[in-house]
């Protein structure tokens, strides 16, 4: 249910891009013309965006982006706020749309790790195991300060300072995950696109929570989760109903 005049969207897509500079210029010009604010990151591996503005303007920008066949499958997650949560617009070309410092981990060039629907995760947590009877462990791939605002009950938290610390933390703790079904999660799913690939490369049974916490809130109302979900804008966090904290 809409709770304000400002539509906030978050979305990412791993897709190989050869024209990052030209794409940046085009997307920035259109966002400025529509008076949108937020952050758009572009890299050779894809796009990651957080934008906000009046619904008509946001939807116009997204529809124009989807007209490019490479972005036709974009499915933004939506929430609403009373005020604009971003101070300005930033459209940047980066080496990675989510930094892991592992150049060989390229979701745009490899099969996607298995994705778990929020409804299935709720069922697994309700019954205490996955469909094969294996123990399910939830692995939080976010930074420690994000986890402090809210997390899944009983989730593993390695107190990461930054996402690029994840591979080393996994190397130190992978023995604790052996023989279990690991479900990695983050805010909107982008970090787990890479984290789940690294987990699989270590021979672990790994899933990524499809759409992250935000999609989980939207589909389930936040069952088995305590607290809020930290977001990187002036709202600072959203509740399980996706309203600003």
mmCIF file of C-alpha atoms in Angstrom, residues 2-235:
data_model
loop_
_atom_site.group_PDB
_atom_site.id
_atom_site.type_symbol
_atom_site.label_atom_id
_atom_site.label_comp_id
_atom_site.label_asym_id
_atom_site.label_seq_id
_atom_site.Cartn_x
_atom_site.Cartn_y
_atom_site.Cartn_z
ATOM 1 C CA UNK A 2 1.411 3.362 -1.005
ATOM 2 C CA UNK A 3 2.454 5.538 1.946
ATOM 3 C CA UNK A 4 3.908 8.625 0.277
ATOM 4 C CA UNK A 5 4.407 10.514 -3.004
ATOM 5 C CA UNK A 6 8.015 9.404 -3.570
ATOM 6 C CA UNK A 7 8.666 6.064 -5.262
ATOM 7 C CA UNK A 8 11.954 4.424 -4.260
ATOM 8 C CA UNK A 9 13.353 1.659 -6.443
ATOM 9 C CA UNK A 10 16.342 -0.624 -6.114
ATOM 10 C CA UNK A 11 17.491 -3.006 -8.797
ATOM 11 C CA UNK A 12 20.518 -4.730 -10.255
ATOM 12 C CA UNK A 13 21.272 -6.896 -13.235
ATOM 13 C CA UNK A 14 24.439 -8.754 -14.109
ATOM 14 C CA UNK A 15 24.829 -8.418 -17.866
ATOM 15 C CA UNK A 16 27.956 -7.873 -19.953
ATOM 16 C CA UNK A 17 28.269 -4.239 -21.059
ATOM 17 C CA UNK A 18 30.838 -2.905 -23.532
ATOM 18 C CA UNK A 19 29.582 0.700 -23.713
ATOM 19 C CA UNK A 20 29.752 1.751 -20.060
ATOM 20 C CA UNK A 21 30.788 5.379 -20.652
ATOM 21 C CA UNK A 22 28.125 6.072 -23.281
ATOM 22 C CA UNK A 23 25.511 4.311 -21.182
ATOM 23 C CA UNK A 24 26.446 6.396 -18.169
ATOM 24 C CA UNK A 25 26.011 9.627 -20.111
ATOM 25 C CA UNK A 26 22.645 8.576 -21.499
ATOM 26 C CA UNK A 27 21.196 7.381 -18.198
ATOM 27 C CA UNK A 28 22.454 10.413 -16.311
ATOM 28 C CA UNK A 29 21.006 12.862 -18.827
ATOM 29 C CA UNK A 30 17.580 11.232 -18.685
ATOM 30 C CA UNK A 31 17.567 11.028 -14.874
ATOM 31 C CA UNK A 32 18.507 14.702 -14.619
ATOM 32 C CA UNK A 33 15.735 15.631 -17.057
ATOM 33 C CA UNK A 34 13.236 13.737 -14.882
ATOM 34 C CA UNK A 35 14.627 15.260 -11.652
ATOM 35 C CA UNK A 36 15.468 11.871 -10.157
ATOM 36 C CA UNK A 37 17.972 11.422 -7.363
ATOM 37 C CA UNK A 38 19.943 8.427 -6.193
ATOM 38 C CA UNK A 39 22.861 6.305 -7.350
ATOM 39 C CA UNK A 40 23.409 4.329 -10.546
ATOM 40 C CA UNK A 41 26.548 2.185 -10.819
ATOM 41 C CA UNK A 42 27.600 0.774 -14.179
ATOM 42 C CA UNK A 43 30.410 -1.710 -14.876
ATOM 43 C CA UNK A 44 31.359 -4.218 -17.522
ATOM 44 C CA UNK A 45 29.524 -6.808 -15.382
ATOM 45 C CA UNK A 46 26.178 -4.960 -15.201
ATOM 46 C CA UNK A 47 24.139 -2.259 -13.481
ATOM 47 C CA UNK A 48 23.127 -1.530 -9.883
ATOM 48 C CA UNK A 49 20.747 1.313 -9.085
ATOM 49 C CA UNK A 50 18.866 3.098 -6.329
ATOM 50 C CA UNK A 51 16.617 5.907 -7.534
ATOM 51 C CA UNK A 52 13.754 7.956 -6.126
ATOM 52 C CA UNK A 53 11.269 10.530 -7.362
ATOM 53 C CA UNK A 54 7.624 10.912 -8.381
ATOM 54 C CA UNK A 55 6.255 7.607 -9.653
ATOM 55 C CA UNK A 56 5.626 8.829 -13.200
ATOM 56 C CA UNK A 57 9.215 10.025 -13.549
ATOM 57 C CA UNK A 58 10.744 6.886 -12.048
ATOM 58 C CA UNK A 59 8.620 4.609 -14.217
ATOM 59 C CA UNK A 60 9.465 6.608 -17.348
ATOM 60 C CA UNK A 61 13.194 6.206 -16.668
ATOM 61 C CA UNK A 62 12.852 2.467 -15.996
ATOM 62 C CA UNK A 63 10.721 1.904 -19.097
ATOM 63 C CA UNK A 64 13.284 3.666 -21.274
ATOM 64 C CA UNK A 65 16.049 1.540 -19.782
ATOM 65 C CA UNK A 66 14.046 -1.637 -20.393
ATOM 66 C CA UNK A 67 13.665 -0.656 -24.033
ATOM 67 C CA UNK A 68 17.333 -1.643 -24.330
ATOM 68 C CA UNK A 69 17.109 -5.428 -24.797
ATOM 69 C CA UNK A 70 19.987 -5.979 -22.388
ATOM 70 C CA UNK A 71 17.863 -4.609 -19.556
ATOM 71 C CA UNK A 72 14.468 -5.988 -20.543
ATOM 72 C CA UNK A 73 14.346 -8.280 -17.495
ATOM 73 C CA UNK A 74 14.942 -5.573 -14.890
ATOM 74 C CA UNK A 75 12.501 -5.999 -11.980
ATOM 75 C CA UNK A 76 12.898 -3.126 -9.503
ATOM 76 C CA UNK A 77 11.846 -3.540 -5.893
ATOM 77 C CA UNK A 78 9.602 -0.664 -4.826
ATOM 78 C CA UNK A 79 8.881 1.219 -1.609
ATOM 79 C CA UNK A 80 7.390 4.625 -0.829
ATOM 80 C CA UNK A 81 8.372 7.593 1.317
ATOM 81 C CA UNK A 82 7.002 11.017 2.172
ATOM 82 C CA UNK A 83 10.202 12.824 1.191
ATOM 83 C CA UNK A 84 13.070 12.335 -1.261
ATOM 84 C CA UNK A 85 15.624 10.142 0.569
ATOM 85 C CA UNK A 86 18.583 11.077 -1.652
ATOM 86 C CA UNK A 87 20.394 14.415 -1.697
ATOM 87 C CA UNK A 88 21.669 14.236 -5.274
ATOM 88 C CA UNK A 89 22.098 12.108 -8.377
ATOM 89 C CA UNK A 90 25.257 10.050 -8.938
ATOM 90 C CA UNK A 91 25.782 7.990 -12.083
ATOM 91 C CA UNK A 92 29.217 6.355 -12.133
ATOM 92 C CA UNK A 93 31.250 3.802 -14.047
ATOM 93 C CA UNK A 94 32.989 1.401 -11.663
ATOM 94 C CA UNK A 95 35.186 -1.709 -11.992
ATOM 95 C CA UNK A 96 32.411 -3.713 -10.282
ATOM 96 C CA UNK A 97 28.784 -2.961 -9.460
ATOM 97 C CA UNK A 98 29.370 -4.693 -6.117
ATOM 98 C CA UNK A 99 32.990 -4.799 -5.065
ATOM 99 C CA UNK A 100 34.483 -8.161 -4.146
ATOM 100 C CA UNK A 101 37.968 -7.785 -5.650
ATOM 101 C CA UNK A 102 37.701 -11.232 -7.238
ATOM 102 C CA UNK A 103 37.937 -10.627 -11.008
ATOM 103 C CA UNK A 104 37.138 -14.250 -11.795
ATOM 104 C CA UNK A 105 33.773 -14.032 -10.015
ATOM 105 C CA UNK A 106 31.613 -12.706 -12.841
ATOM 106 C CA UNK A 107 27.891 -13.504 -12.595
ATOM 107 C CA UNK A 108 27.418 -12.038 -16.062
ATOM 108 C CA UNK A 109 29.662 -14.755 -17.495
ATOM 109 C CA UNK A 110 28.639 -17.811 -15.469
ATOM 110 C CA UNK A 111 25.462 -19.702 -14.563
ATOM 111 C CA UNK A 112 23.594 -18.150 -11.669
ATOM 112 C CA UNK A 113 23.856 -19.927 -8.310
ATOM 113 C CA UNK A 114 20.533 -21.475 -7.184
ATOM 114 C CA UNK A 115 18.055 -18.863 -5.962
ATOM 115 C CA UNK A 116 15.585 -19.580 -3.170
ATOM 116 C CA UNK A 117 12.142 -17.977 -3.194
ATOM 117 C CA UNK A 118 11.180 -16.175 0.035
ATOM 118 C CA UNK A 119 8.118 -18.413 0.470
ATOM 119 C CA UNK A 120 10.313 -21.507 0.306
ATOM 120 C CA UNK A 121 12.693 -20.098 2.903
ATOM 121 C CA UNK A 122 9.776 -19.472 5.260
ATOM 122 C CA UNK A 123 8.657 -23.063 4.804
ATOM 123 C CA UNK A 124 12.146 -24.396 5.455
ATOM 124 C CA UNK A 125 12.512 -22.283 8.580
ATOM 125 C CA UNK A 126 9.059 -23.305 9.803
ATOM 126 C CA UNK A 127 9.844 -26.999 9.419
ATOM 127 C CA UNK A 128 13.441 -26.702 10.666
ATOM 128 C CA UNK A 129 15.163 -28.224 7.611
ATOM 129 C CA UNK A 130 15.214 -28.137 3.830
ATOM 130 C CA UNK A 131 13.247 -30.510 1.615
ATOM 131 C CA UNK A 132 16.040 -33.099 1.798
ATOM 132 C CA UNK A 133 16.028 -33.000 5.603
ATOM 133 C CA UNK A 134 19.318 -31.106 5.846
ATOM 134 C CA UNK A 135 20.034 -28.438 8.439
ATOM 135 C CA UNK A 136 19.548 -24.943 7.040
ATOM 136 C CA UNK A 137 21.896 -22.134 8.062
ATOM 137 C CA UNK A 138 21.395 -18.491 7.114
ATOM 138 C CA UNK A 139 24.562 -16.583 6.230
ATOM 139 C CA UNK A 140 24.442 -12.780 6.377
ATOM 140 C CA UNK A 141 26.777 -11.297 3.763
ATOM 141 C CA UNK A 142 26.246 -7.665 4.825
ATOM 142 C CA UNK A 143 28.560 -5.434 6.848
ATOM 143 C CA UNK A 144 28.376 -5.656 10.616
ATOM 144 C CA UNK A 145 26.733 -2.264 11.102
ATOM 145 C CA UNK A 146 23.917 -3.307 8.761
ATOM 146 C CA UNK A 147 23.364 -6.547 10.653
ATOM 147 C CA UNK A 148 23.066 -4.564 13.875
ATOM 148 C CA UNK A 149 19.817 -2.973 12.647
ATOM 149 C CA UNK A 150 18.165 -6.311 11.971
ATOM 150 C CA UNK A 151 18.767 -9.825 10.689
ATOM 151 C CA UNK A 152 17.268 -13.275 10.354
ATOM 152 C CA UNK A 153 16.924 -15.090 13.661
ATOM 153 C CA UNK A 154 20.013 -17.187 14.339
ATOM 154 C CA UNK A 155 21.846 -16.070 11.192
ATOM 155 C CA UNK A 156 25.625 -16.390 10.927
ATOM 156 C CA UNK A 157 27.308 -12.981 11.108
ATOM 157 C CA UNK A 158 31.042 -12.785 10.401
ATOM 158 C CA UNK A 159 31.132 -9.062 11.302
ATOM 159 C CA UNK A 160 32.388 -8.022 7.899
ATOM 160 C CA UNK A 161 33.751 -4.500 7.565
ATOM 161 C CA UNK A 162 33.238 -4.594 3.798
ATOM 162 C CA UNK A 163 31.953 -7.100 1.286
ATOM 163 C CA UNK A 164 35.412 -7.716 -0.162
ATOM 164 C CA UNK A 165 36.261 -9.361 3.197
ATOM 165 C CA UNK A 166 33.779 -12.162 2.460
ATOM 166 C CA UNK A 167 36.089 -14.616 0.619
ATOM 167 C CA UNK A 168 38.688 -14.549 3.406
ATOM 168 C CA UNK A 169 36.001 -14.948 6.074
ATOM 169 C CA UNK A 170 34.586 -17.921 4.200
ATOM 170 C CA UNK A 171 38.016 -19.516 3.980
ATOM 171 C CA UNK A 172 38.355 -19.195 7.765
ATOM 172 C CA UNK A 173 34.875 -20.549 8.563
ATOM 173 C CA UNK A 174 33.964 -22.916 5.730
ATOM 174 C CA UNK A 175 34.371 -25.968 7.956
ATOM 175 C CA UNK A 176 31.418 -24.755 10.029
ATOM 176 C CA UNK A 177 29.191 -24.887 6.941
ATOM 177 C CA UNK A 178 30.108 -28.345 5.701
ATOM 178 C CA UNK A 179 27.196 -30.769 5.395
ATOM 179 C CA UNK A 180 24.610 -28.004 5.762
ATOM 180 C CA UNK A 181 22.371 -26.143 3.347
ATOM 181 C CA UNK A 182 23.645 -22.563 3.305
ATOM 182 C CA UNK A 183 21.251 -19.756 2.380
ATOM 183 C CA UNK A 184 23.142 -16.501 1.876
ATOM 184 C CA UNK A 185 21.278 -13.212 2.027
ATOM 185 C CA UNK A 186 21.806 -9.463 1.793
ATOM 186 C CA UNK A 187 19.687 -6.334 1.330
ATOM 187 C CA UNK A 188 18.527 -6.735 -2.257
ATOM 188 C CA UNK A 189 20.332 -9.822 -3.504
ATOM 189 C CA UNK A 190 23.315 -8.387 -5.362
ATOM 190 C CA UNK A 191 26.003 -9.381 -2.890
ATOM 191 C CA UNK A 192 24.714 -12.946 -2.798
ATOM 192 C CA UNK A 193 24.982 -13.275 -6.574
ATOM 193 C CA UNK A 194 28.729 -13.320 -5.985
ATOM 194 C CA UNK A 195 28.773 -14.822 -2.484
ATOM 195 C CA UNK A 196 26.765 -17.875 -3.542
ATOM 196 C CA UNK A 197 29.157 -18.489 -6.429
ATOM 197 C CA UNK A 198 32.118 -18.405 -4.039
ATOM 198 C CA UNK A 199 30.294 -20.747 -1.645
ATOM 199 C CA UNK A 200 29.635 -23.191 -4.488
ATOM 200 C CA UNK A 201 33.281 -23.026 -5.557
ATOM 201 C CA UNK A 202 34.187 -24.243 -2.061
ATOM 202 C CA UNK A 203 32.017 -27.318 -2.593
ATOM 203 C CA UNK A 204 29.236 -26.170 -0.278
ATOM 204 C CA UNK A 205 25.493 -26.610 -0.819
ATOM 205 C CA UNK A 206 24.561 -22.974 -1.322
ATOM 206 C CA UNK A 207 21.499 -20.930 -2.188
ATOM 207 C CA UNK A 208 20.955 -17.201 -2.484
ATOM 208 C CA UNK A 209 17.785 -15.608 -1.145
ATOM 209 C CA UNK A 210 16.126 -14.322 -4.291
ATOM 210 C CA UNK A 211 15.598 -10.557 -4.067
ATOM 211 C CA UNK A 212 17.259 -10.301 -0.679
ATOM 212 C CA UNK A 213 15.670 -8.988 2.493
ATOM 213 C CA UNK A 214 13.588 -6.393 0.655
ATOM 214 C CA UNK A 215 11.851 -9.004 -1.493
ATOM 215 C CA UNK A 216 11.488 -11.252 1.551
ATOM 216 C CA UNK A 217 9.713 -8.433 3.407
ATOM 217 C CA UNK A 218 7.451 -7.832 0.412
ATOM 218 C CA UNK A 219 6.491 -11.493 0.017
ATOM 219 C CA UNK A 220 6.369 -12.720 3.617
ATOM 220 C CA UNK A 221 5.971 -9.766 5.957
ATOM 221 C CA UNK A 222 9.293 -10.547 7.638
ATOM 222 C CA UNK A 223 8.589 -13.798 9.473
ATOM 223 C CA UNK A 224 11.735 -15.219 11.169
ATOM 224 C CA UNK A 225 13.403 -11.779 10.897
ATOM 225 C CA UNK A 226 13.960 -9.330 13.738
ATOM 226 C CA UNK A 227 14.538 -5.581 13.527
ATOM 227 C CA UNK A 228 14.751 -3.420 10.420
ATOM 228 C CA UNK A 229 16.658 -3.583 7.154
ATOM 229 C CA UNK A 230 19.389 -0.982 6.732
ATOM 230 C CA UNK A 231 19.277 0.969 3.457
ATOM 231 C CA UNK A 232 21.877 3.347 2.067
ATOM 232 C CA UNK A 233 19.827 6.536 1.894
ATOM 233 C CA UNK A 234 18.319 9.090 4.271
ATOM 234 C CA UNK A 235 15.659 6.641 5.424
#
